[in-house]
Coordinates of C-alpha atoms and ligand atoms in Angstrom, one line a residue:
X1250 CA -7.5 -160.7 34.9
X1251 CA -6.4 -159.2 31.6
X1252 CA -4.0 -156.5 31.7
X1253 CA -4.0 -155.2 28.2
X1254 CA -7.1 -153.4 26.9
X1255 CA -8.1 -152.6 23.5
X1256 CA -10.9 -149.7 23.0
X1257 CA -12.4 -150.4 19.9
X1258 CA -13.0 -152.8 17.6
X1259 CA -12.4 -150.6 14.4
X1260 CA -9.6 -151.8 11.8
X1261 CA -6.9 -150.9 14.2
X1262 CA -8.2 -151.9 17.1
X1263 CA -8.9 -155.5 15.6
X1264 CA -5.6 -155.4 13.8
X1265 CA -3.9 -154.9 17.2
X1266 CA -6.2 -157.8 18.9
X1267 CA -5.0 -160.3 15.8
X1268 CA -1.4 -159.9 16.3
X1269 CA -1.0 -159.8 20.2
X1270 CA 0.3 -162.5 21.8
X1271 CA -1.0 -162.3 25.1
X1272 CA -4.4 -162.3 27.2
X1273 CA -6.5 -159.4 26.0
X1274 CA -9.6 -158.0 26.2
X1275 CA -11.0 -156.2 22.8
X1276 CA -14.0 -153.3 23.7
X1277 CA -16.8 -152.4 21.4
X1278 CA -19.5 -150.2 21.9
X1279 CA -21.4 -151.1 18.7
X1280 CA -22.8 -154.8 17.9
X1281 CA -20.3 -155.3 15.0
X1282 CA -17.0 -154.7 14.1
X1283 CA -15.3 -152.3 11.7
X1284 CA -16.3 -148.9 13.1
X1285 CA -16.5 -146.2 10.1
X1286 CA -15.3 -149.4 8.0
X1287 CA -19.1 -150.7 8.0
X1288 CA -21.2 -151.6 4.8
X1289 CA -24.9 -150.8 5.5
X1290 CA -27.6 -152.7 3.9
X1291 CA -30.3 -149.9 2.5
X1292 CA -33.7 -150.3 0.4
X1293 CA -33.7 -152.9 -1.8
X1294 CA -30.4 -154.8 -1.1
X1295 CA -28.1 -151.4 -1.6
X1296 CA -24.8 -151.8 -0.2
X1297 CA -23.0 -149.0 1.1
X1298 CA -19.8 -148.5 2.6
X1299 CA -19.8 -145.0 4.8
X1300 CA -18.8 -142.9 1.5
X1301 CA -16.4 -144.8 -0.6
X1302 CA -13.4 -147.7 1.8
X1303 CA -10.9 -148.4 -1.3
X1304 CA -8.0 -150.7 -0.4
X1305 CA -4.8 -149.4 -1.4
X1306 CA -2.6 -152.3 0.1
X1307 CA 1.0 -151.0 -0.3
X1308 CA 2.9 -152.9 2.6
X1309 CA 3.6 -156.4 1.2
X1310 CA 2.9 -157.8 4.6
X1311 CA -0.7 -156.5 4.7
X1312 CA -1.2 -157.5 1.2
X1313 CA -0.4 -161.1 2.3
X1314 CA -2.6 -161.0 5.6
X1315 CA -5.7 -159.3 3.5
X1316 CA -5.4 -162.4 0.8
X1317 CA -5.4 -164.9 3.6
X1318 CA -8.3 -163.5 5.1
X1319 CA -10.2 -163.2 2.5
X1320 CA -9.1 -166.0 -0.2
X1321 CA -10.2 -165.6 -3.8
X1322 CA -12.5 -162.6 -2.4
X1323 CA -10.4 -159.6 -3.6
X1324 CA -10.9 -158.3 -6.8
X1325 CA -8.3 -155.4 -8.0
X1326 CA -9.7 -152.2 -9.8
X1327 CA -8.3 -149.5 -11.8
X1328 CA -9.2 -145.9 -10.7
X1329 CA -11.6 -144.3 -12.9
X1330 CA -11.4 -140.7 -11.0
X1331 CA -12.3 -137.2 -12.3
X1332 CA -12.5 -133.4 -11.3
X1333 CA -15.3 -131.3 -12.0
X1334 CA -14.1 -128.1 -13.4
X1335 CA -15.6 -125.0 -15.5
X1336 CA -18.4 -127.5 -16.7
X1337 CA -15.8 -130.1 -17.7
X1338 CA -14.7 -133.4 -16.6
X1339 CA -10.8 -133.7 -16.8
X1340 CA -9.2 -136.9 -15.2
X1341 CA -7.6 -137.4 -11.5
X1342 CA -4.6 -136.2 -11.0
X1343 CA -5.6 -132.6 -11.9
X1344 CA -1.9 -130.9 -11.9
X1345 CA -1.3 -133.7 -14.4
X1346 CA -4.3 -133.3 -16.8
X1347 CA -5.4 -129.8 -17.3
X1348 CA -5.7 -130.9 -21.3
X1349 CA -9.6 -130.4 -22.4
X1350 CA -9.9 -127.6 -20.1
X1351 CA -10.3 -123.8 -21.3
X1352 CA -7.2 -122.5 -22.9
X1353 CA -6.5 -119.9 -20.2
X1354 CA -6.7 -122.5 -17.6
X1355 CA -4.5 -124.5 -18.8
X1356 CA -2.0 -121.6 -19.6
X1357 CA -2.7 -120.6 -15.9
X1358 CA -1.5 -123.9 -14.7
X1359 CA 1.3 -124.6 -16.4
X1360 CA 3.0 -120.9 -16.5
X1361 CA 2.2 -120.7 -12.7
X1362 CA 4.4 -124.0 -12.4
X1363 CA 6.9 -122.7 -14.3
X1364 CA 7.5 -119.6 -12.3
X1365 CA 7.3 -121.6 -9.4
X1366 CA 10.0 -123.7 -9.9
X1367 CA 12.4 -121.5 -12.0
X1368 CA 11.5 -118.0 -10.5
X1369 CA 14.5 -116.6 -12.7
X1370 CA 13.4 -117.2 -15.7
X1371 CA 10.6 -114.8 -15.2
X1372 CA 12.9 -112.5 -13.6
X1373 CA 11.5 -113.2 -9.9
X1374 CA 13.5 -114.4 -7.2
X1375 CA 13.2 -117.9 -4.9
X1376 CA 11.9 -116.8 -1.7
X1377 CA 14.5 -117.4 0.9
X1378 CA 12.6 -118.2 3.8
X1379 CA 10.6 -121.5 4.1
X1380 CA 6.6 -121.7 3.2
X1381 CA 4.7 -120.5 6.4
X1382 CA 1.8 -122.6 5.8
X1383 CA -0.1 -125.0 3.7
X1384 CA -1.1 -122.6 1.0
X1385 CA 2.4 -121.6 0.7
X1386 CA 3.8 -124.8 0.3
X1387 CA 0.7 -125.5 -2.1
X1388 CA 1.9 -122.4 -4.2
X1389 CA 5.7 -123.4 -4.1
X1390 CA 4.7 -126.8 -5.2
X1391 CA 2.7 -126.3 -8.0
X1392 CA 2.4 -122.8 -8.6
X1393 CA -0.1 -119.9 -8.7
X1394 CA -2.9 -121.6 -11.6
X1395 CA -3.0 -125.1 -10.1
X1396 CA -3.6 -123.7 -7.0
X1397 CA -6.3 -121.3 -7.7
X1398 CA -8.1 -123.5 -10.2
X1399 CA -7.5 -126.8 -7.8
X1400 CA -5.7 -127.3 -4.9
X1401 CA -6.6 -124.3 -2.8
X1402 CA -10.4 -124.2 -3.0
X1403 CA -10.6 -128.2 -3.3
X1404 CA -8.5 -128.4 0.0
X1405 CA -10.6 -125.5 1.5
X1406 CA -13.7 -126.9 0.8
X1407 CA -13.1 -130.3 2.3
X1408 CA -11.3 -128.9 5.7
X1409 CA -13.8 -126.0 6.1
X1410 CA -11.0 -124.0 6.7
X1411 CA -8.6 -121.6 5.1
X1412 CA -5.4 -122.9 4.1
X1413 CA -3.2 -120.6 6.1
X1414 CA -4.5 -122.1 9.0
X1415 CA -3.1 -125.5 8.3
X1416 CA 0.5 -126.4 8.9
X1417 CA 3.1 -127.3 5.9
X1418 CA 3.5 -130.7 7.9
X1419 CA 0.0 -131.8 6.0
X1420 CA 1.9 -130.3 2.8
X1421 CA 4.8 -132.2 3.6
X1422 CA 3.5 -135.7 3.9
X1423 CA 0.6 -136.3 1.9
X1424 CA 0.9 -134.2 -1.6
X1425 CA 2.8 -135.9 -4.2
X1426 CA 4.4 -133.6 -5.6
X1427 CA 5.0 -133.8 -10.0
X1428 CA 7.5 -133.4 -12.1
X1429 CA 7.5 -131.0 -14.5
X1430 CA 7.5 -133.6 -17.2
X1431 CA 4.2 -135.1 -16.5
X1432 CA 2.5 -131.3 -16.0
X1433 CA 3.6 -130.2 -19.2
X1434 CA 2.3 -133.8 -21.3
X1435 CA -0.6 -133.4 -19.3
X1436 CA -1.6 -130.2 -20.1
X1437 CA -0.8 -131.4 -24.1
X1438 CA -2.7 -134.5 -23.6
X1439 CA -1.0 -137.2 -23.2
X1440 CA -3.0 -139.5 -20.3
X1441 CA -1.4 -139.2 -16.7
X1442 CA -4.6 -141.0 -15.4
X1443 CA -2.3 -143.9 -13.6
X1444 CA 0.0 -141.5 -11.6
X1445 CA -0.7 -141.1 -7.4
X1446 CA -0.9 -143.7 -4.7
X1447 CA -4.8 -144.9 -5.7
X1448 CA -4.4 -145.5 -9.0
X1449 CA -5.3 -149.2 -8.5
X1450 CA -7.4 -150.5 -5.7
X1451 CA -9.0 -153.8 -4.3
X1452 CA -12.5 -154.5 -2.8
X1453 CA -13.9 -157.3 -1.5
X1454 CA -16.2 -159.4 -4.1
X1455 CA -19.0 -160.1 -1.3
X1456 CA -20.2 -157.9 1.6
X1457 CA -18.5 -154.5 1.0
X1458 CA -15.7 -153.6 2.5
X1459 CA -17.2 -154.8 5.9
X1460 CA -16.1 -158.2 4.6
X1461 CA -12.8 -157.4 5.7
X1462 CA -13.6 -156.4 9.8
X1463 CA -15.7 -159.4 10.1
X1464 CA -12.9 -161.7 8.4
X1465 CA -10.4 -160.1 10.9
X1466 CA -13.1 -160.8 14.2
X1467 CA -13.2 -164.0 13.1
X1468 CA -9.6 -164.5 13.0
X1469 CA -9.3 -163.7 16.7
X1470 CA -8.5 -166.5 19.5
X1471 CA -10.6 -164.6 21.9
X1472 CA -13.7 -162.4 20.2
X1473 CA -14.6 -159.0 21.0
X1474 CA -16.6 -157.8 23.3
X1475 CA -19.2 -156.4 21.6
X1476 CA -22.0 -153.9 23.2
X1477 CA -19.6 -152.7 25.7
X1478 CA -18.8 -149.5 26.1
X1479 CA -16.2 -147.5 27.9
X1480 CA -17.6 -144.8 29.6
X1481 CA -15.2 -143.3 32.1
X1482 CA -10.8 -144.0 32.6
X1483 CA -9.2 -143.2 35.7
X1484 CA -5.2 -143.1 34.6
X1485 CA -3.8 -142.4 37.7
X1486 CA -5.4 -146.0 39.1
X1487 CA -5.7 -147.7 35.4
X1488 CA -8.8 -148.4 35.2
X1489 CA -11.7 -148.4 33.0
X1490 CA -15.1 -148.3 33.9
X1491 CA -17.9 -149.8 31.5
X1492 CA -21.6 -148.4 31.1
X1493 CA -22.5 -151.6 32.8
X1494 CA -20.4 -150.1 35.7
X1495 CA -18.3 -153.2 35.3
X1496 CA -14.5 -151.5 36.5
X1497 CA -11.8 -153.2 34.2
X1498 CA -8.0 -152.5 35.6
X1499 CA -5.1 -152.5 32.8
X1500 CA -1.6 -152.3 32.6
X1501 CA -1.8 -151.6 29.1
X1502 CA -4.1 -149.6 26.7
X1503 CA -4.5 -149.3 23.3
X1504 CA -7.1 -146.4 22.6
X1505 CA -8.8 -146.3 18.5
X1506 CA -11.6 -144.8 19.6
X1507 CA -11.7 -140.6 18.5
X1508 CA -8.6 -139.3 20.8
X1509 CA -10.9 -136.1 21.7
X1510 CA -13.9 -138.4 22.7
X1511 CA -11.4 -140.5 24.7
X1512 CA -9.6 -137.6 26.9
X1513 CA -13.5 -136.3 27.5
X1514 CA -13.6 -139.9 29.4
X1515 CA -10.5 -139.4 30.9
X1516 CA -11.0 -138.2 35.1
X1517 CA -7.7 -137.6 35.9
X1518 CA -6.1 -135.6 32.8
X1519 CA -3.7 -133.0 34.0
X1520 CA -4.6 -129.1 33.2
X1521 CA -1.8 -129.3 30.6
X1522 CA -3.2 -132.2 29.0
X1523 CA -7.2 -130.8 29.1
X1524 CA -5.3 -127.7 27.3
X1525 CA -3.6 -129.8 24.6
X1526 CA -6.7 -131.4 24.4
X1527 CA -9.0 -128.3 23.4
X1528 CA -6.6 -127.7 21.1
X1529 CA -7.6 -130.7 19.0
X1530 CA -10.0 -129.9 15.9
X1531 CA -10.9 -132.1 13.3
X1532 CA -13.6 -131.3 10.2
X1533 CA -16.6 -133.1 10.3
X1534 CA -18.2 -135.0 7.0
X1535 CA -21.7 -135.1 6.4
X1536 CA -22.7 -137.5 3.3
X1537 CA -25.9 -139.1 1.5
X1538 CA -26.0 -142.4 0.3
X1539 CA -28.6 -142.5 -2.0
X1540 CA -30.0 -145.5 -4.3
X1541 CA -31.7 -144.3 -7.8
X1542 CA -32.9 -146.6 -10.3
X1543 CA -32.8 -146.1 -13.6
X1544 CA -30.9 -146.1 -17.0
X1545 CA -27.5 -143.6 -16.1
X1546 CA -25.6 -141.4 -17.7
X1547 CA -22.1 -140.9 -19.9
X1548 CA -21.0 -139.9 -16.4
X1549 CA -22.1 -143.1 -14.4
X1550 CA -18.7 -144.7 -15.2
X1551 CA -17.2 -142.7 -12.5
X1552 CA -15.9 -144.1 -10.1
X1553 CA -15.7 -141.1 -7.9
X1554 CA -15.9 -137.2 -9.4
X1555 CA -13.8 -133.9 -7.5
X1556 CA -15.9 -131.0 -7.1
X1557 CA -13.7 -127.8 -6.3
X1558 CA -15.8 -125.5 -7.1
X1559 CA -18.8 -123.4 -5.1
X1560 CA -21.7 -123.7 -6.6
X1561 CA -21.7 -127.4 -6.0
X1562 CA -22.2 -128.5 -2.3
X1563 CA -20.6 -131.6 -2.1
X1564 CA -16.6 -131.6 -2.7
X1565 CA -16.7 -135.4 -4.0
X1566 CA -18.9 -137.7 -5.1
X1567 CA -18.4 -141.2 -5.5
X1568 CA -20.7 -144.3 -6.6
X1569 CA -20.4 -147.6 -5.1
X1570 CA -22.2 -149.2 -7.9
X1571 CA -19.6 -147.9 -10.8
X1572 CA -16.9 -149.9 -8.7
X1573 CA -19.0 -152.8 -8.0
X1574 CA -22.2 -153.7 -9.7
X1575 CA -23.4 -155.6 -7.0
X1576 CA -23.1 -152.9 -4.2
X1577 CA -26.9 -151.8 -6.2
X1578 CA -29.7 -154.3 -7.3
X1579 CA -30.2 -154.4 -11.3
X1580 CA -31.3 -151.7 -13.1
X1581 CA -30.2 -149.4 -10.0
X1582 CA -26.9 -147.4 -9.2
X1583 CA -25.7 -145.8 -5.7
X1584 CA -24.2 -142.9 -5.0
X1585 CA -22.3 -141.2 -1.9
X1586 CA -22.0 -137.8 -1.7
X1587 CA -19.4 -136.4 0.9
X1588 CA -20.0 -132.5 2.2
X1589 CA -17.7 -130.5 4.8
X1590 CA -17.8 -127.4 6.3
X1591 CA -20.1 -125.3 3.8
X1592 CA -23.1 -127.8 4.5
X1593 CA -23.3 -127.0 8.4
X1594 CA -26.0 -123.7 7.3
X1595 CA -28.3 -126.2 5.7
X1596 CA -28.3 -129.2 8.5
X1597 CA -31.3 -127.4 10.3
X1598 CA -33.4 -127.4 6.5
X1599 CA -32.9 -130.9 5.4
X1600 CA -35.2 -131.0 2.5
X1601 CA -33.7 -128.2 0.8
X1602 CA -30.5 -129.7 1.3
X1603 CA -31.8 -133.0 -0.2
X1604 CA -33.2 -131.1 -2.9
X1605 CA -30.0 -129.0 -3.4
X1606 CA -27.6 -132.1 -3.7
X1607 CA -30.4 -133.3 -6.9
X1608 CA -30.3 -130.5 -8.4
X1609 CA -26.6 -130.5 -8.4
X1610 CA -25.9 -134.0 -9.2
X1611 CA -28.3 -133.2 -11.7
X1612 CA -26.3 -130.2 -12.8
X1613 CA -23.5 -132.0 -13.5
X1614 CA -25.4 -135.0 -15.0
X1615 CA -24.1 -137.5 -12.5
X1616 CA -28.1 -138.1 -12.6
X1617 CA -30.1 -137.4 -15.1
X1618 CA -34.2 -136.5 -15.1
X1619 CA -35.7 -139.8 -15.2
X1620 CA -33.8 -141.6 -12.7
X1621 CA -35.9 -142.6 -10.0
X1622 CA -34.5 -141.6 -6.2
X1623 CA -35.4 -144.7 -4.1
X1624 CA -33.9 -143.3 -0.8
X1625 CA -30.9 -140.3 0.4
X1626 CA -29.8 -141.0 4.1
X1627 CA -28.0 -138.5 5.6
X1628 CA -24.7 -139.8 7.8
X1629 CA -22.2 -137.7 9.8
X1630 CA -18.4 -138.5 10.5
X1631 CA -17.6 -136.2 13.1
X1632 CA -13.6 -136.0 13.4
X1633 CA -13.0 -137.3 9.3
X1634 CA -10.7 -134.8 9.0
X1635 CA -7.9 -133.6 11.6
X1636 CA -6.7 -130.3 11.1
X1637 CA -2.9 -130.2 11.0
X1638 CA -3.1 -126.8 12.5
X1639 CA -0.1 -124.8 13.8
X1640 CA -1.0 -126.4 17.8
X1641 CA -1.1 -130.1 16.1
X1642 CA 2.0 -131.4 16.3
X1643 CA 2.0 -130.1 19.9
X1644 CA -1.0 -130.8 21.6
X1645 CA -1.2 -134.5 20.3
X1646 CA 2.4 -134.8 21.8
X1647 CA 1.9 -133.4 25.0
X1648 CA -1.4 -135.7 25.5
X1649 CA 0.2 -138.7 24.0
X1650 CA 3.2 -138.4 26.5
X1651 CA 0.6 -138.1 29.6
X1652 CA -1.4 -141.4 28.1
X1653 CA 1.6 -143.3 27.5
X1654 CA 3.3 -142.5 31.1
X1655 CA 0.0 -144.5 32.6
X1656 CA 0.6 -147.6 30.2
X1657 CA -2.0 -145.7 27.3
X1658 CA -1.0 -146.0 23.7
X1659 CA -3.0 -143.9 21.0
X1660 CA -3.7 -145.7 17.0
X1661 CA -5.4 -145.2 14.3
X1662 CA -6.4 -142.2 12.1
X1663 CA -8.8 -141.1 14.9
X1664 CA -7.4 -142.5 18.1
X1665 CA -4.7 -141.2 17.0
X1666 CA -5.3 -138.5 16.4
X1667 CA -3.8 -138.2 12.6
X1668 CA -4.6 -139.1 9.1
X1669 CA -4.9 -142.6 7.6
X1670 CA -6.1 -145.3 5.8
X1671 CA -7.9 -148.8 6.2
X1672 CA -3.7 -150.2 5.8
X1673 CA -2.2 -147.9 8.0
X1674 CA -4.9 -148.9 10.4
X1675 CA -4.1 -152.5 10.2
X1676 CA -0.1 -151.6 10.4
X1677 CA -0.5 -149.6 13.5
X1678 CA -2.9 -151.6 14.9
X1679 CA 0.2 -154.4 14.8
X1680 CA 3.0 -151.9 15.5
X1681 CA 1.4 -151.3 18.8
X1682 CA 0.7 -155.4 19.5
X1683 CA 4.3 -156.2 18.5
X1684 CA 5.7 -153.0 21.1
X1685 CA 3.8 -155.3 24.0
X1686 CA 5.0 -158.6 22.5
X1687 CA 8.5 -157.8 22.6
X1688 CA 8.3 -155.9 26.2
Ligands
LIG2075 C1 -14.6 -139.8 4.2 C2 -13.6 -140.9 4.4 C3 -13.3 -141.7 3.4 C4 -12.3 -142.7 3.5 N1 -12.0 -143.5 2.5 C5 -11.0 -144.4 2.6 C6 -10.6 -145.2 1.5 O1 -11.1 -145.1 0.4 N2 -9.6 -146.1 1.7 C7 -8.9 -146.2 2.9 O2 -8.0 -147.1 3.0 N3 -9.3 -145.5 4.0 C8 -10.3 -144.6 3.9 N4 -10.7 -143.9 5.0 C9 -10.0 -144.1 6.3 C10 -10.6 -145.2 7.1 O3 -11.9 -145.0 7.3 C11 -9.8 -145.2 8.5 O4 -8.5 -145.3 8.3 C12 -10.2 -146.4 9.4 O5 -11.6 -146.5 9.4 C13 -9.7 -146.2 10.8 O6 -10.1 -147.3 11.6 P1 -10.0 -147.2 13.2 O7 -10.1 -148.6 13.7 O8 -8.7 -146.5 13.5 O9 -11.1 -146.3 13.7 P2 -12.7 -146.6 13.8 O10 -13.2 -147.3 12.6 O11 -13.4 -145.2 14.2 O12 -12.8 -147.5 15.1 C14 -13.0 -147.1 16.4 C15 -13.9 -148.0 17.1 O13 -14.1 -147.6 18.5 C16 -15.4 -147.8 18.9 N5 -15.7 -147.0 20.0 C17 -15.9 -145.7 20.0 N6 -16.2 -145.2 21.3 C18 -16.2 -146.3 22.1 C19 -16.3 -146.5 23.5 N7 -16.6 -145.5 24.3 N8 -16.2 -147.8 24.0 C20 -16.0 -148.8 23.1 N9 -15.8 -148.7 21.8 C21 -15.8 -147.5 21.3 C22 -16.2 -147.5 17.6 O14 -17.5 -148.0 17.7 C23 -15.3 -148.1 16.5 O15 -15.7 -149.4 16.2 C24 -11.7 -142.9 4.8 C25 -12.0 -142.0 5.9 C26 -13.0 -141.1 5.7 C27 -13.4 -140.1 6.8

């Protein structure tokens, strides 16, 4: 019997599968794999992805493992990203390319960074103590104007939540932070438009980006079990019981699946652990794809557009088609348009929502009058975002310690409980395989 279970065959959970070295058993509740890494066929041949799955390979061995399993298949993009603000369009990175916007804005931005990194100068003084939260170390970062104009209401939109409810840890490890150097030539114009971590990206030639899952599946000595899902774990005995009632024992676990949804399955968690575990909150996504046909606009280009402001609903909006021609059939584009916690009012009154993301998309003239809508389908992602709230750091450390004293490991941006990418799936997906190769 095996003694080493994988729950889920999502890009970590498949990831993990491909590199262990031992008898295994990979579980899937869904008929495919890839999890939210899925493309789904709509209309006419529209290809969408589950709002936009870029690859940003960094990590020279995942580069090398992508090519081999998918030879020739890769093709590499440069970023074409914008932000929506006071009825322009000024190019991704904002902090480095507040030129084109209103005078006063970009005044805002660039005075607010200077006082925020030399305080004397405008007769202020550094505070002492350390930021308390996310806005804080926002504001210390990049001053007062980029963070009124950008960072605070972008972030707040997207995470439903105010700022000073999120920790500086989130601060900490995912803003890059600029120099001064590229603020100030940004704000005169000179382009910036290559700076951050997505700059250039891959994609799959054929299939979306489900072509990579299924390459990795088929890669596997032993495939998954697909249709199978876990229903109930009983720690204390190691086992796993399956909606077939099948009972599975392990000695090891590795759980992708959402860490919240997992601990619900969990009999035997201790008080401490169901505590920790209510203390877990995450912001859920809500997005259209929608297929239009017709001739586009000077704003079709895009690859994907920031919205920070309120009177838009959606906080991003990408297009599959501007990336990838194919992803639509000719004479057609496709759109995704990703929505957080302002949206949840209008869930109950879908055909005003549809009608307000048109008339918004509209407004900005990502569509224009005479395109055609062919179809909007409404999808939810219900833990895309975890809060790094002040309880984060310790409520997903006191449930991971439980988990892993009964052979349980946690991966993945949702099994574990974190935030993450299609490449830091695959890595931790291998860190936890090569943990149980070498024990
Ligand atoms: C809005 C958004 C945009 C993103 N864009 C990008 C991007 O451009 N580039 C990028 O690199 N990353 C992007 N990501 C991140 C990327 O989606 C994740 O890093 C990746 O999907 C994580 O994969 P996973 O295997 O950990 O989780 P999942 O894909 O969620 O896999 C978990 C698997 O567990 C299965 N499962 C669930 N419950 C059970 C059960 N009871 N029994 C058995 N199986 C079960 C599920 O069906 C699923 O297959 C984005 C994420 C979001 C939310």
């Amino acid at each position: 019997m095996p003694e080493t279970l994988i729950l889920g065959a999502g890009l970590t959970g498949l990831s993990c599968a491909y590199h262990l070295r031992r008898p295994h058993q990979l579980l899937e509740k869904e008929a495919e794999p890839g999890g939210v890494v899925r493309t789904h066929v709509r209309g006419d041949g529209f290809l969408c992805d589950g709002t936009g799955h870029w690859l940003h390979l960094r990590n020279p061995g995942m580069r090398a493992l992508v090519e081999k399993l998918l030879p020739g298949q890769l093709i590499e993009y440069e970023r074409k990203a914008v932000i929506h603000l006071q009825g322009k369009f000024t190019p991704f990175p904002f902090q480095a390319n507040t030129a084109g916007l209103p005078a006063q804005t970009v005044l805002d931005c660039l005075l607010g960074l200077l006082q925020a990194r030399h305080p004397e100068d405008f007769g202020r003084t550094a505070p002492s103590a350390p930021p308390r939260n996310f806005r804080e170390s926002l504001e210390r970062m990049f001053g007062e104007g980029i963070c009124r104009h950008f960072m605070i209401p972008y972030n707040e939109k997207l995470l439903g939540v105010k700022l000073e409810e999120i920790s500086t840890d989130y601060a900490d490890r995912f803003i890059p932070k600029p120099s001064l150097e590229d603020v100030i030539k940004g704000a005169l114009g000179f382009s910036r438009e290559s700076l951050g971590y997505n700059a250039k990206f891959v994609y799959p030639r054929e299939e979306g980006i489900s072509a990579l899952p299924k390459a990795l599946a088929r890669a596997l000595p032993t495939p998954p079990r697909y249709q199978t899902s876990v229903t109930k774990i009983h720690l204390g005995s190691q086992t796993a019981v399956l909606a077939s009632g099948e009972k599975v024992s392990f000695r090891h676990l590795l759980n992708t699946m959402p860490l919240v949804d997992f601990l619900r399955l969990v009999e035997d968690l201790s008080p401490k652990g169901r505590e920790a575990a209510a203390r877990l909150r995450a912001a859920t996504v809500h997005y259209y794809d929608i297929g239009v046909r017709g001739q586009g606009t000077p704003r079709s280009h895009y690859h994907w557009v920031y919205f920070p402001e309120p009177d838009f609903i959606f906080y991003r909006v990408g297009s599959y088609s501007a990336v990838h021609p194919s992803a639509a059939p000719p004479g057609c584009r496709s759109y995704y348009v990703e929505m957080s916690g302002g949206v949840d009012p209008w869930l109950k009154k879908p055909a005003e929502l549809q009608a307000r993301v048109l008339q918004d998309l509209r407004k900005a003239e990502i569509l224009s009058g005479g395109d055609e809508i062919l179809f909007m389908e409404l999808c939810r992602i219900p833990h895309a975002y975890v809060l790094f709230d002040p309880h984060y750091l310790t409520s997903r450390q006191i449930v991971e310690e439980e988990l892993a004293s009964h052979g349980v490991k946690i991966a993945g941006r949702w099994g574990g409980w974190n935030y993450g990418g299609m490449e830091d799936a695959l890595l931790e997906g291998q860190a936890a395989a090569e943990s149980w190769n070498s024990s």
